[in-house]
Each structure stands twice: as structure tokens, then as C-alpha cells.
Short mmCIF file of C-alpha atoms and ligand atoms in Angstrom, two decimals:
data_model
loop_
_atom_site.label_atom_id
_atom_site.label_comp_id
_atom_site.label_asym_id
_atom_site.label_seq_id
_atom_site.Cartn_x
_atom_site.Cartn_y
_atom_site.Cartn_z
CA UNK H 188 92.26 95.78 118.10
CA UNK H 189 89.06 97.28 117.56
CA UNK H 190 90.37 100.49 116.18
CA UNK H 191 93.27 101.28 114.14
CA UNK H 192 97.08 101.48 116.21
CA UNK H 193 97.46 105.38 116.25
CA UNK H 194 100.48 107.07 118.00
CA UNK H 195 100.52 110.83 119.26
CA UNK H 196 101.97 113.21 120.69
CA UNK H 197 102.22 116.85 121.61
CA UNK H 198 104.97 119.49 123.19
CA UNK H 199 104.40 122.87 124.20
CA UNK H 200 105.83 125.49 122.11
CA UNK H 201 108.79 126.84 125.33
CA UNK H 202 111.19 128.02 122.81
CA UNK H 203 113.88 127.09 119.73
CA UNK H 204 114.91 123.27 120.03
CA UNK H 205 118.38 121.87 120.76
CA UNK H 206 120.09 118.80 120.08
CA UNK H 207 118.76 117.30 123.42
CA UNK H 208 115.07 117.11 122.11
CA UNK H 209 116.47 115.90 118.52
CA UNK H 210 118.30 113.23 120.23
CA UNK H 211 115.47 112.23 122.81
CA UNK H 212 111.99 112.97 121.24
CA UNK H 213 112.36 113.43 117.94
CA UNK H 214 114.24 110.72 116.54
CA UNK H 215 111.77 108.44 118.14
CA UNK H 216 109.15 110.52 116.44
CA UNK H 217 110.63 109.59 113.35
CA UNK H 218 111.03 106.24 113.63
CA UNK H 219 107.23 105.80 114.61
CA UNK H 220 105.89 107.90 111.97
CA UNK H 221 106.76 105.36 109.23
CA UNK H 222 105.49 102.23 111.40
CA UNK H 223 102.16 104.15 112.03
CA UNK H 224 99.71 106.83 111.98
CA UNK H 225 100.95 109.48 113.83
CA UNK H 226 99.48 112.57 115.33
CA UNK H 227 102.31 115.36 116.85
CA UNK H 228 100.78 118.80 117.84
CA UNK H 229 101.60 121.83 119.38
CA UNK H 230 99.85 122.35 122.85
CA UNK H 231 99.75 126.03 122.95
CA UNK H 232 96.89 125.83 125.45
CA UNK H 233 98.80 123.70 127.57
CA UNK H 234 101.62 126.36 127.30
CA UNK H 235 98.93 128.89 128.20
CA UNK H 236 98.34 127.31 131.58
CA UNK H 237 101.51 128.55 132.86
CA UNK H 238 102.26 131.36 130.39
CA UNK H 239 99.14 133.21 130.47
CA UNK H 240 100.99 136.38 130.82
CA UNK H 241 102.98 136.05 127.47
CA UNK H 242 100.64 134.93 125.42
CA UNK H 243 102.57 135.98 122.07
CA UNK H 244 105.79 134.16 122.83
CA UNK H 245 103.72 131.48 122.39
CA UNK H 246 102.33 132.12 119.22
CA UNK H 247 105.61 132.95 118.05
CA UNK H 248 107.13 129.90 119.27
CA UNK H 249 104.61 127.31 117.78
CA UNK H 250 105.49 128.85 113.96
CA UNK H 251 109.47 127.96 115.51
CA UNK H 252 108.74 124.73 116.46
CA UNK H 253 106.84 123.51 113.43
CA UNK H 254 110.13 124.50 111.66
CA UNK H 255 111.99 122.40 114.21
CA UNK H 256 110.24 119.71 113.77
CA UNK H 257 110.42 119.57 110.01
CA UNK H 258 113.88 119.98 110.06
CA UNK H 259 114.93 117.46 112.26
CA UNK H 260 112.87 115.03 109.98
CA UNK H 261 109.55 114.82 110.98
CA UNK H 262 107.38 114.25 107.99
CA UNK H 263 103.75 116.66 107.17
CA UNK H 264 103.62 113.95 104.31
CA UNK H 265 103.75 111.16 106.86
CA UNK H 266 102.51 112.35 109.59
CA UNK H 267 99.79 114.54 110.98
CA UNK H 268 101.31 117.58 112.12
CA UNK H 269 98.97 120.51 114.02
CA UNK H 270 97.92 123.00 116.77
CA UNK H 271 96.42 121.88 119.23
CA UNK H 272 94.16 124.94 119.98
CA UNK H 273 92.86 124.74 115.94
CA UNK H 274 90.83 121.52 116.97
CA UNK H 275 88.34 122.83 119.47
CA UNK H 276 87.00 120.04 120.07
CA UNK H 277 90.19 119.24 122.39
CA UNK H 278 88.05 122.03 124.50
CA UNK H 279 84.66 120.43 124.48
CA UNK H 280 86.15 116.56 125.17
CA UNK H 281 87.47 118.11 128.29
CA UNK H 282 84.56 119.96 129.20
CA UNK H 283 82.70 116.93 129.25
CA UNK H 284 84.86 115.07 130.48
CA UNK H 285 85.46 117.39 133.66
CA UNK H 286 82.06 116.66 134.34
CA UNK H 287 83.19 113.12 135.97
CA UNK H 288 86.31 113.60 136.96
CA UNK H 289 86.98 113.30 140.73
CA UNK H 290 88.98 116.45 142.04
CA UNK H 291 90.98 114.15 144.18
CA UNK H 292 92.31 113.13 140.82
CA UNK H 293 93.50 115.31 140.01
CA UNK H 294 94.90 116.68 142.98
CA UNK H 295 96.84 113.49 143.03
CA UNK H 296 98.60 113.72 139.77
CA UNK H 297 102.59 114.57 140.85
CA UNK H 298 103.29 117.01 138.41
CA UNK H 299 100.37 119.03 140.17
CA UNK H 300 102.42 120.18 143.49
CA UNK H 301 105.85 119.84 141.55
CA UNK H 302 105.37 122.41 139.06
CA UNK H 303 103.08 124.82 142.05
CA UNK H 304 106.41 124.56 144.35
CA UNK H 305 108.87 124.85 141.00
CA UNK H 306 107.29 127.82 139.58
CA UNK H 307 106.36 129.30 142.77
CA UNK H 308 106.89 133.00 141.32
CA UNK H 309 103.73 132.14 139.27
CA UNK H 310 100.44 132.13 140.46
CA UNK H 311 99.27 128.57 139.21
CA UNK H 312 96.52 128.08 141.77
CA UNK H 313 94.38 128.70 139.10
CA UNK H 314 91.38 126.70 137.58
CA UNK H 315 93.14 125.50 134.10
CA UNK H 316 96.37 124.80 135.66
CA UNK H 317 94.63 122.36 138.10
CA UNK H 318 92.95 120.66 134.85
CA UNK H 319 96.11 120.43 132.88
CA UNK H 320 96.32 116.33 132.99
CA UNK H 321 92.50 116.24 132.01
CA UNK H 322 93.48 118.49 128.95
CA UNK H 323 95.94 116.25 128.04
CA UNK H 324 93.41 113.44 128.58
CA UNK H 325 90.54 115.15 126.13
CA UNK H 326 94.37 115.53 123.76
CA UNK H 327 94.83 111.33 123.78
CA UNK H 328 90.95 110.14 123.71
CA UNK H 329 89.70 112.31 121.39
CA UNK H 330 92.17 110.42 118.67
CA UNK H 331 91.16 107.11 120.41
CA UNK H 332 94.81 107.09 120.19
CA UNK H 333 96.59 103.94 121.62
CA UNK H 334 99.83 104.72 122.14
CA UNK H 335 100.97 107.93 123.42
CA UNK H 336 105.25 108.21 123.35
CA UNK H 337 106.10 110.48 126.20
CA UNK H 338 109.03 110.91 128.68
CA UNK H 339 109.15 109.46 131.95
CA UNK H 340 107.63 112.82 133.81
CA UNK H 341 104.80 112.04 131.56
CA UNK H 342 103.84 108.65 132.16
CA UNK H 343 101.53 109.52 135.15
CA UNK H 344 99.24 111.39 132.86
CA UNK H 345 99.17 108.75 130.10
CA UNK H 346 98.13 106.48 133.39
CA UNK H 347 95.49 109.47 134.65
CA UNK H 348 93.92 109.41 131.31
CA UNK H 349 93.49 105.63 131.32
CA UNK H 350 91.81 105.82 134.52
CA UNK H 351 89.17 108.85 132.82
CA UNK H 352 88.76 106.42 129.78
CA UNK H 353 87.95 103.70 131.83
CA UNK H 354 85.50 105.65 134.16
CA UNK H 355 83.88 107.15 130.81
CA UNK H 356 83.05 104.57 129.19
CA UNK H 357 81.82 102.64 132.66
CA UNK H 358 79.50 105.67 133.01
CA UNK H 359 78.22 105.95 129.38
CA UNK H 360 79.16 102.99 127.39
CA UNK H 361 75.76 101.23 128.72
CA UNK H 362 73.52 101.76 125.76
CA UNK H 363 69.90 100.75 126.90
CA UNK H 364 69.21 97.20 126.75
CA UNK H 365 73.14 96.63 125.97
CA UNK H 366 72.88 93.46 127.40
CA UNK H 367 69.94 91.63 124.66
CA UNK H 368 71.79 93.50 121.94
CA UNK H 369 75.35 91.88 123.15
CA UNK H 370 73.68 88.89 123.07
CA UNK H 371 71.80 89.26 119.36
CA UNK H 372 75.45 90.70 117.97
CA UNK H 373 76.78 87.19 119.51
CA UNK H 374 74.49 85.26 117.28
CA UNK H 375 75.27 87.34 114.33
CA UNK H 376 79.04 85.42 114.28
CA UNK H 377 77.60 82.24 113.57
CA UNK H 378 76.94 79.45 115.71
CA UNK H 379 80.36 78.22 115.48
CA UNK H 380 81.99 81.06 116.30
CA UNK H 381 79.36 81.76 118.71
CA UNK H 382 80.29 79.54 120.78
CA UNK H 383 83.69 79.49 121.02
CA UNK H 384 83.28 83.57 121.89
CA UNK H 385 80.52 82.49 125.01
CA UNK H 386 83.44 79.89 125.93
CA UNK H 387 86.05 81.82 125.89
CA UNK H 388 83.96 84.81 127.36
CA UNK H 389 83.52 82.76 130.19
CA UNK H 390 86.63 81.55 131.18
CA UNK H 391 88.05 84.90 130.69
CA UNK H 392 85.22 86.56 132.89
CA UNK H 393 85.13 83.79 135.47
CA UNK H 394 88.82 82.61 135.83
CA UNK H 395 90.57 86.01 134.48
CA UNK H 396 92.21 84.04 131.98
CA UNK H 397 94.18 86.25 130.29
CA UNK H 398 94.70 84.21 127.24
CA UNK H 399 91.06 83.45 126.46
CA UNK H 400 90.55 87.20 126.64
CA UNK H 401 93.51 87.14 123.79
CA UNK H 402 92.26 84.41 121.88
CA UNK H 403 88.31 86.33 121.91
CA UNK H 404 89.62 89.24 120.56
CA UNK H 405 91.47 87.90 117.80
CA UNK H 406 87.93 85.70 117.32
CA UNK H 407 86.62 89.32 116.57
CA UNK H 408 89.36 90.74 114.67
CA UNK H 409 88.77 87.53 112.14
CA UNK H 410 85.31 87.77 112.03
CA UNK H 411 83.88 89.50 108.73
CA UNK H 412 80.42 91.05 108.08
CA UNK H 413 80.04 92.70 111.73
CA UNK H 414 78.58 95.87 111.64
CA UNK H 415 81.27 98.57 113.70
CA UNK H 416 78.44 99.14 116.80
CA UNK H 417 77.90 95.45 117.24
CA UNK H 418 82.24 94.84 116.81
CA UNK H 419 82.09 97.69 120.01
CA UNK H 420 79.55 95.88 121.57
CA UNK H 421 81.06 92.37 121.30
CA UNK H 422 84.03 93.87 122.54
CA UNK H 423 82.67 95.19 125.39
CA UNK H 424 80.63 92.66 126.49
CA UNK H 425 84.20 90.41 126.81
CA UNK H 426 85.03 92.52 129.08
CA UNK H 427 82.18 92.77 130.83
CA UNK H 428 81.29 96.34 130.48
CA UNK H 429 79.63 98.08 127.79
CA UNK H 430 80.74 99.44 124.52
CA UNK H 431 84.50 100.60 124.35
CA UNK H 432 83.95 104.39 123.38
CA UNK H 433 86.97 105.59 124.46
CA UNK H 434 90.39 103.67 123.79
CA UNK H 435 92.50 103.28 126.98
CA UNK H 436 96.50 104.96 125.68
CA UNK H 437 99.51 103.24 126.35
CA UNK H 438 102.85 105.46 127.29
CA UNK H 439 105.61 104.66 124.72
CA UNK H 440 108.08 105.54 127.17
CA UNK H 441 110.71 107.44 125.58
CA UNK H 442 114.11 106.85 127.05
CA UNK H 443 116.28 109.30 128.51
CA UNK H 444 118.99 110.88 125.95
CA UNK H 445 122.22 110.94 126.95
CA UNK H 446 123.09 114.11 125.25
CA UNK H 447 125.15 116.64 127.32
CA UNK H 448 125.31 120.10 127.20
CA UNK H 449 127.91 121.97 126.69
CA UNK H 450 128.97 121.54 130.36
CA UNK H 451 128.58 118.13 130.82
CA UNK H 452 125.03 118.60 132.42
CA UNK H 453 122.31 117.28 130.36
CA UNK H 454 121.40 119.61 127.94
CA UNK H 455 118.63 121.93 129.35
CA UNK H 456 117.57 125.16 128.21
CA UNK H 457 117.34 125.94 132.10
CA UNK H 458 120.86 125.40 132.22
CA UNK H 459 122.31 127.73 129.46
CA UNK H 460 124.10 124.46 127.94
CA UNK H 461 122.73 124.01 124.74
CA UNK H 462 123.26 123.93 121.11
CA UNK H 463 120.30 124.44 118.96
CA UNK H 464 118.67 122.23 116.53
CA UNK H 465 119.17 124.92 113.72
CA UNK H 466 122.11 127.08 115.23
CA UNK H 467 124.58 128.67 112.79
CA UNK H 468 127.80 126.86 112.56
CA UNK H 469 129.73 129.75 113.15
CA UNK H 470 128.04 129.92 116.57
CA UNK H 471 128.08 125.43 117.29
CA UNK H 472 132.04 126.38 116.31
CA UNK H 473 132.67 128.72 118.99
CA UNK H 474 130.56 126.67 121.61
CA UNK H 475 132.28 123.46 121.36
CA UNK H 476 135.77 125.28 120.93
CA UNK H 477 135.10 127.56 123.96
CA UNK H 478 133.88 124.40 125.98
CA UNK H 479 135.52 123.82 129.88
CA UNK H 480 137.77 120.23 129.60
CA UNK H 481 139.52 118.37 131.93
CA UNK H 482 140.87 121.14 134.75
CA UNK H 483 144.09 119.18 135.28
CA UNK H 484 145.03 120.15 131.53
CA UNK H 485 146.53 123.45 132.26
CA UNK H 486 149.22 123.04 129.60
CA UNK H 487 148.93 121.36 126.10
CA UNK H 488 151.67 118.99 127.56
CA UNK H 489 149.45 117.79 130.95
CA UNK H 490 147.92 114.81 130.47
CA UNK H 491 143.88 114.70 131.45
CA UNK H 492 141.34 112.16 131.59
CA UNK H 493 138.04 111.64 129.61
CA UNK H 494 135.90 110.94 132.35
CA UNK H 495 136.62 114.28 133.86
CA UNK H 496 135.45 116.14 130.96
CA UNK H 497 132.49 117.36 129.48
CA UNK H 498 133.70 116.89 126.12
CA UNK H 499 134.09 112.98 126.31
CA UNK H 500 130.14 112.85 126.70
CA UNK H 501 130.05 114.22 123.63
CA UNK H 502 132.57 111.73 122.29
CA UNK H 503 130.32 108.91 123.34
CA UNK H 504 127.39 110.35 121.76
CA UNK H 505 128.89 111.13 118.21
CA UNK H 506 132.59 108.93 117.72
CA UNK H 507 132.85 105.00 116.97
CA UNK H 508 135.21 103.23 119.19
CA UNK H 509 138.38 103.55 117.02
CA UNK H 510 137.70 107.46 117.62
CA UNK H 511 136.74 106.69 121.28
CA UNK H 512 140.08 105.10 121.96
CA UNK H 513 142.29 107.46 119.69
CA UNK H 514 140.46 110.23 122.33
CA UNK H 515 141.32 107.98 125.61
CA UNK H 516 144.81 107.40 124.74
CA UNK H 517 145.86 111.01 122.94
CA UNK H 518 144.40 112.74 126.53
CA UNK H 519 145.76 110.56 129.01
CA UNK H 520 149.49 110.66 127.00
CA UNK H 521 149.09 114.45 126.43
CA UNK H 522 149.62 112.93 123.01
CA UNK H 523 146.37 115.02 121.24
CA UNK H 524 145.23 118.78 122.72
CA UNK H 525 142.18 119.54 123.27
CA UNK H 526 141.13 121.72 120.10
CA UNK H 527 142.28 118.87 118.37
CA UNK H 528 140.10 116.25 120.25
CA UNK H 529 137.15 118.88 119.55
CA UNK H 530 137.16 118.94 115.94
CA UNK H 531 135.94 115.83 115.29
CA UNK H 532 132.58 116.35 117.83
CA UNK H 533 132.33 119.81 115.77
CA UNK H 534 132.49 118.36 112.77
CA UNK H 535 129.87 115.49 113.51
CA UNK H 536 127.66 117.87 115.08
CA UNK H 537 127.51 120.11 112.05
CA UNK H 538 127.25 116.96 109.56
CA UNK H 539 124.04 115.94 111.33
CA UNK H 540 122.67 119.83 111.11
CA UNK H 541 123.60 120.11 107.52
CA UNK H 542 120.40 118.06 106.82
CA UNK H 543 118.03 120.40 109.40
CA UNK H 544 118.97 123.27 107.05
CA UNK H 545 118.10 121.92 104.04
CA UNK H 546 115.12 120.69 104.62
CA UNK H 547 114.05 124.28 106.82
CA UNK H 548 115.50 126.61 103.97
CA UNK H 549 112.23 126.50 101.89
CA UNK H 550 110.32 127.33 104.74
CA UNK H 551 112.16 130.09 105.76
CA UNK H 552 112.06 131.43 102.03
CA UNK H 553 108.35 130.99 101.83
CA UNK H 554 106.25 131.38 105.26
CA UNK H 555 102.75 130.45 103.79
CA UNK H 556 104.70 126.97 102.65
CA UNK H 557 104.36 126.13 106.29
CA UNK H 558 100.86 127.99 106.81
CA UNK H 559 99.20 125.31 104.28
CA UNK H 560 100.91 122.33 105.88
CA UNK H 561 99.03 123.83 109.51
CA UNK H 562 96.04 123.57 107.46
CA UNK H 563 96.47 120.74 106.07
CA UNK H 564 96.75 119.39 109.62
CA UNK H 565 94.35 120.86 110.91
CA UNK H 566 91.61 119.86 108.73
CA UNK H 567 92.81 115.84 108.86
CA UNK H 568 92.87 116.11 112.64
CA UNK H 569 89.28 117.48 112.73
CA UNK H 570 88.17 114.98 110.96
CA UNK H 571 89.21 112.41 113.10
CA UNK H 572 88.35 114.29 115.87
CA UNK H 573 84.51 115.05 114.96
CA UNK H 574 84.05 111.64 114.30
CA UNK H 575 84.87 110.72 118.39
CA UNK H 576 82.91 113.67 119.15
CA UNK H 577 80.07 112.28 117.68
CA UNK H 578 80.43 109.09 119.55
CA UNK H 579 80.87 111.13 122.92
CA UNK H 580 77.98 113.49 122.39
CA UNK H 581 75.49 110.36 121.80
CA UNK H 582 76.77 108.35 124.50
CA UNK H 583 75.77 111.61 127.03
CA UNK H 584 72.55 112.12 125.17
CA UNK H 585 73.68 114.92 123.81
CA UNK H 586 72.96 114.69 120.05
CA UNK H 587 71.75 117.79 118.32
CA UNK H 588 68.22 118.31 117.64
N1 LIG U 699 102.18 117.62 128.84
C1 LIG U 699 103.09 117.32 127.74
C2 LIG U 699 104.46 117.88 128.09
O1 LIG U 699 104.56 118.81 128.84
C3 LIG U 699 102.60 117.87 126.45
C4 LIG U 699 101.30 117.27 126.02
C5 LIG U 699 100.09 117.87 126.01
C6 LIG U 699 101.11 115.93 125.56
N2 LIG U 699 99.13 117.00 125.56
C7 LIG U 699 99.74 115.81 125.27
C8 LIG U 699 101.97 114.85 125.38
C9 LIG U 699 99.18 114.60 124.83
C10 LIG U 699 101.42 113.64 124.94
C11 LIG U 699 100.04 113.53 124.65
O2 LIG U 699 105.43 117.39 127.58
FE1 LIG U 700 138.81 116.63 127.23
FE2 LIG U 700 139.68 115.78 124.92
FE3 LIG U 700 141.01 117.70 126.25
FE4 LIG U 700 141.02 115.20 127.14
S1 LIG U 700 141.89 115.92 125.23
S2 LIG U 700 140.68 117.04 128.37
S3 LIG U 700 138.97 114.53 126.57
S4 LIG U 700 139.00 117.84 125.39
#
């Protein structure tokens, strides 16, 4: 590839975490920040869109879920962790690039009506709630970031913003006289090489052959002394447009977790059914012990059945099968009663917090101790950020005088 794999991602600070986001997002989070670079920010302007009117929750909520994040494992030393509103130039990518995007687009995008008809005690007919998916857009492109893990609701805007990258850099990646310098870079690889790139150029341009594309780009990935504008150009002209300015994402999609809530729903703050990330032990006690089972278990001496009850789900989320079975049997022989078939789910649950805790407790002792790390962030996601910037501005003729 012609620039670097890079993964991110962003949520909008709606309140404390729960196990449902540790189990879905998170842990895949994880996993991804130690097989690449990985940007995860806070999109408290994308919050603003439909919280306008509570503008501090939000504030207060991004501090929370910083702390979430860190304690369910997600790394400041590994990854890139920031707000999204302390990078401005989020704002001017999607100023610019508002200037060519079709309103139809974005009309189109589902989420658009959804949300409208879902939140319909909110007046979202407004100008940044239309523009949400381009926001998100100027959130992916401006880290020429090229692979973007989101849930399945998502997806359409990971597909919208490959459709704006696409139409950018058709509009602006046409440097004057691309063409003769396309050409002059292709001599630059040596006439060997040369060729094989025209040859495999063609076959790829004139029979779509997706392998000779392939095979051309790994030609260019080998090739040494290339200067980085004639690698863009090289690449572009393969393709048969002009220089690649803007990296077209690809949606990790993130699959659905299968952790309930606490009444057999999937855990959703919407439903009242959750157990937080960080919640006090005392408090995950009383949920899971104060949990609805089976209804046919009136009496400790009923038998019930698993499927039938909420707890079970959690069974299959946190036991291994000799615990699975020693559940199926004790409930359907009355042999086992229900605050005994809880205690092991309350037990795992609060083994798998334990860690959270820790790693939180010096942040909650110390509040600049996360402050720096938002810094810290910050200033590494400028950087990358000013360097597309610069890129974008010179491809619209817009370079400072
Ligand atoms: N729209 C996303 C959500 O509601 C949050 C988000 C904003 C995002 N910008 C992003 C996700 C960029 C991935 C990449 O969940
Ligand atoms: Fe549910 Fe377990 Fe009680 Fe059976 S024994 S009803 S699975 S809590």
C-alpha cells in the first residue's frame, strides 16, 4: 500500500460504559491496537449534533469515557487516544469537503431518516445533523486511515466516505500535466521494471484484470529510490486517475456481542439492563442476584429450563462447558437453585472488572494523569492530521501565501 495500514475509530461520549461495549467494541479495539497503528477518539461534535441542548453532559462524559476506555485495556502507550473536537482540522476537511458533496448524498445515507423519525422529540432538521456522515468522512480521510472498525449501523458511512474519497481525489488529484509526469515517474523505475508496470498497466486498465492491478502495486511497493509524489503518481496512473490524495477506508465490521442484559435483552442503556464497565461490586452483586429466571421456578424444588432464562445467556457468555452442563442439568432436576447457579456468573463478572479498577484507580487519584495523556493525543493526532491538510489545501489551490 502506498501509505502505512492505520485503523481508527471514534464513539460519542452518551454516557458511563457497560459490559456490552467491553464485550463488542472494545475488546476488538484491543486486539487491533497491538497489530497496528491505531487512532480511537471521542466525537464530542458528533454528540453535539443531537445534544446541542446539553452541551456539558458531554464534556463531562468524554473525561468518563477516556477512563472507560483505559480501563477496559485500551492502551495511550499503544495507541493514539483523543478528542475529536481538539483537532480542528476535522472542521476544515469537512468544510472543504462539503463543497462537493451532492445533497442527495447525503439525504440517502439510512441513518439520516432513522435517527429524524427515532428522535422525533428533537428538532434534528438542522444543518449539522444533515452533515453528520460527511463529519465522519473529514474523521476517516483526514488520517488517510484504511481501515475503520465499526458496527454494522455504521458500515453505510464507512461506504459514504469511500464514495467522497473517490469523488475528491477524481476532482483534485489531476495535477497539471499529470499525465507527462506519470509517464517521466514511469521511466524513473528502470527500464525493466518499466515495462513490466506499462504491461501490467495495460492489462489491468484494458481487461480489468484484477491480478495485474495486484501484481503492479506490489511492483511499486518493491521499488526503491521513488520520490513519495511520483510513488502517488504511479499509483494513480494504474488506476487510471490521478494521484491518490485521499485513501479510500475499509469497515472492519465489528460483530455483534452476544452479551445480555440483565433481562435477557441485549444489553442497552435504552433498556435499563446493564451493568457497567466500572460498577461497584456491591451494586454487579445485587443486579445479578435480583435478576428475573425461569418463571416456572416458583419453588427452589420446581425444576426450570435454561433457555427460558435470562441468566443462561449469561452462562454462555462467561462458563466453559463443564459449568454449562453442571447449569443444564442442576435446573432442569431442581438439583441447583438459582442463587446458587448465579454465583458463578457473579463471580466471573467481577474477576474480569477487578482488572478495569486497577488500571482506572490512578486516574481517579490524579485527574491531570489523564489531562497529559489528552495532550499527548492530541498533539500526535495533529501531526498526522496537518500533514493531510497540507496535501488537501494544495490539491484545491489553496496554499497560503
Ligand atoms: N458515528 C459513529 C457512531 O455513532 C462515531 C464516529 C464518528 C466514528 N466519527 C467516526 C466511527 C469515524 C468511526 C470512524 O458510532
Ligand atoms: Fe435460571 Fe439457573 Fe435458575 Fe435455571 S437454575 S432458572 S438457569 S437461574
Amino acid at each position: 500500500m502506498m501509505f502505512a495500514d492505520r485503523v481508527l475509530s471514534g464513539m460519542r461520549p452518551t454516557g458511563n460504559l457497560h459490559l456490552g461495549h467491553y464485550h463488542g467494541v472494545l475488546k476488538n479495539w484491543i486486539r487491533l491496537q497491538h497489530e497496528y497503528q491505531c487512532l480511537f477518539f471521542v466525537a464530542d461534535w458528533h454528540a453535539l449534533t443531537t445534544h446541542y441542548d446539553t452541551p456539558s453532559s458531554i464534556e463531562h462524559n468524554t473525561r468518563e469515557m477516556l477512563i472507560d476506555w483505559i480501563a477496559a485495556g485500551v492502551d495511550p502507550s499503544q495507541a493514539v487516544l483523543f478528542v475529536q473536537s481538539h483537532v480542528p482540522e476535522h472542521a476544515e476537511l469537512h468544510l472543504l469537503l462539503s463543497m462537493i458533496t451532492p445533497l442527495g448524498w447525503l439525504e440517502r445515507v439510512p441513518s439520516y431518516k432513522e435517527q429524524q423519525e427515532k428522535l422525533s422529540e428533537k428538532d434534528l432538521s438542522t444543518y449539522g445533523f444533515l452533515g453528520y456522515p460527511l463529519l465522519q468522512s473529514a474523521d476517516i480521510l483526514i488520517y488517510r486511515a484504511n481501515m475503520v472498525p465499526v458496527g454494522e449501523d455504521q458500515v453505510p458511512h464507512v461506504e459514504f466516505t469511500r464514495e467522497i474519497a473517490r469523488r475528491f481525489n477524481h476532482l483534485f488529484g489531476k495535477e497539471p500535466g499529470f499525465e507527462d509526469k506519470a509517464q517521466e515517474a514511469v521511466r524513473k523505475l528502470g527500464s525493466r521494471r518499466a515495462k513490466v508496470y506499462r504491461e501490467l498497466r495495460l492489462r489491468y486498465q484494458e481487461q480489468g484484470d484484477a491480478q495485474a492491478l495486484s501484481s503492479a502495486r506490489a511492483l511499486l511497493d518493491e521499488a526503491q529510490n521513488v520520490s513519495l509524489g511520483d510513488r502517488e503518481r504511479l499509483f494513480g496512473y494504474l488506476e487510471g486517475g490521478g494521484r491518490i490524495i485521499l485513501t479510500e477506508p475499509e469497515a472492519l465490521l465489528t460483530e455483534a456481542a452476544r452479551m445480555p442484559g440483565t433481562d435477557g435483552q441485549k444489553m442497552s442503556k435504552s433498556y435499563d439492563n446493564t451493568i457497567g464497565l466500572r460498577e461497584h461490586p456491591d451494586a454487579v452483586i445485587k443486579k445479578i442476584r435480583t435478576m428475573p429466571t425461569d418463571p416456572a421456578r416458583v419453588r427452589r424444588t420446581d425444576p426450570g429450563e435454561p433457555e427460558k432464562c435470562p441468566v443462561w445467556q449469561f452462562h454462555l457468555v462467561y462458563s466453559d462447558d463443564a459449568r454449562k452442563q453442571w447449569v443444564l442439568n442442576g435446573c432442569r432436576s431442581a438439583g441447583i437453585g438459582c442463587l446458587q447457579c448465579k454465583q458463578p456468573v457473579i463471580d466471573a463478572i467481577l474477576v474480569e472488572q477487578q482488572p478495569m479498577r486497577e488500571r482506572v484507580e490512578p486516574y481517579l487519584k490524579d485527574p491531570t494523569l489523564l489531562n497529559s495523556i489528552i495532550a499527548d493525543g492530541r498533539e500526535r493526532a495533529r501531526k498526522l492530521a496537518q500533514e493531510t491538510m497540507r496535501d488537501v489545501r494544495d490539491a484545491m489551490g489553496l496554499r497560503p501565501s
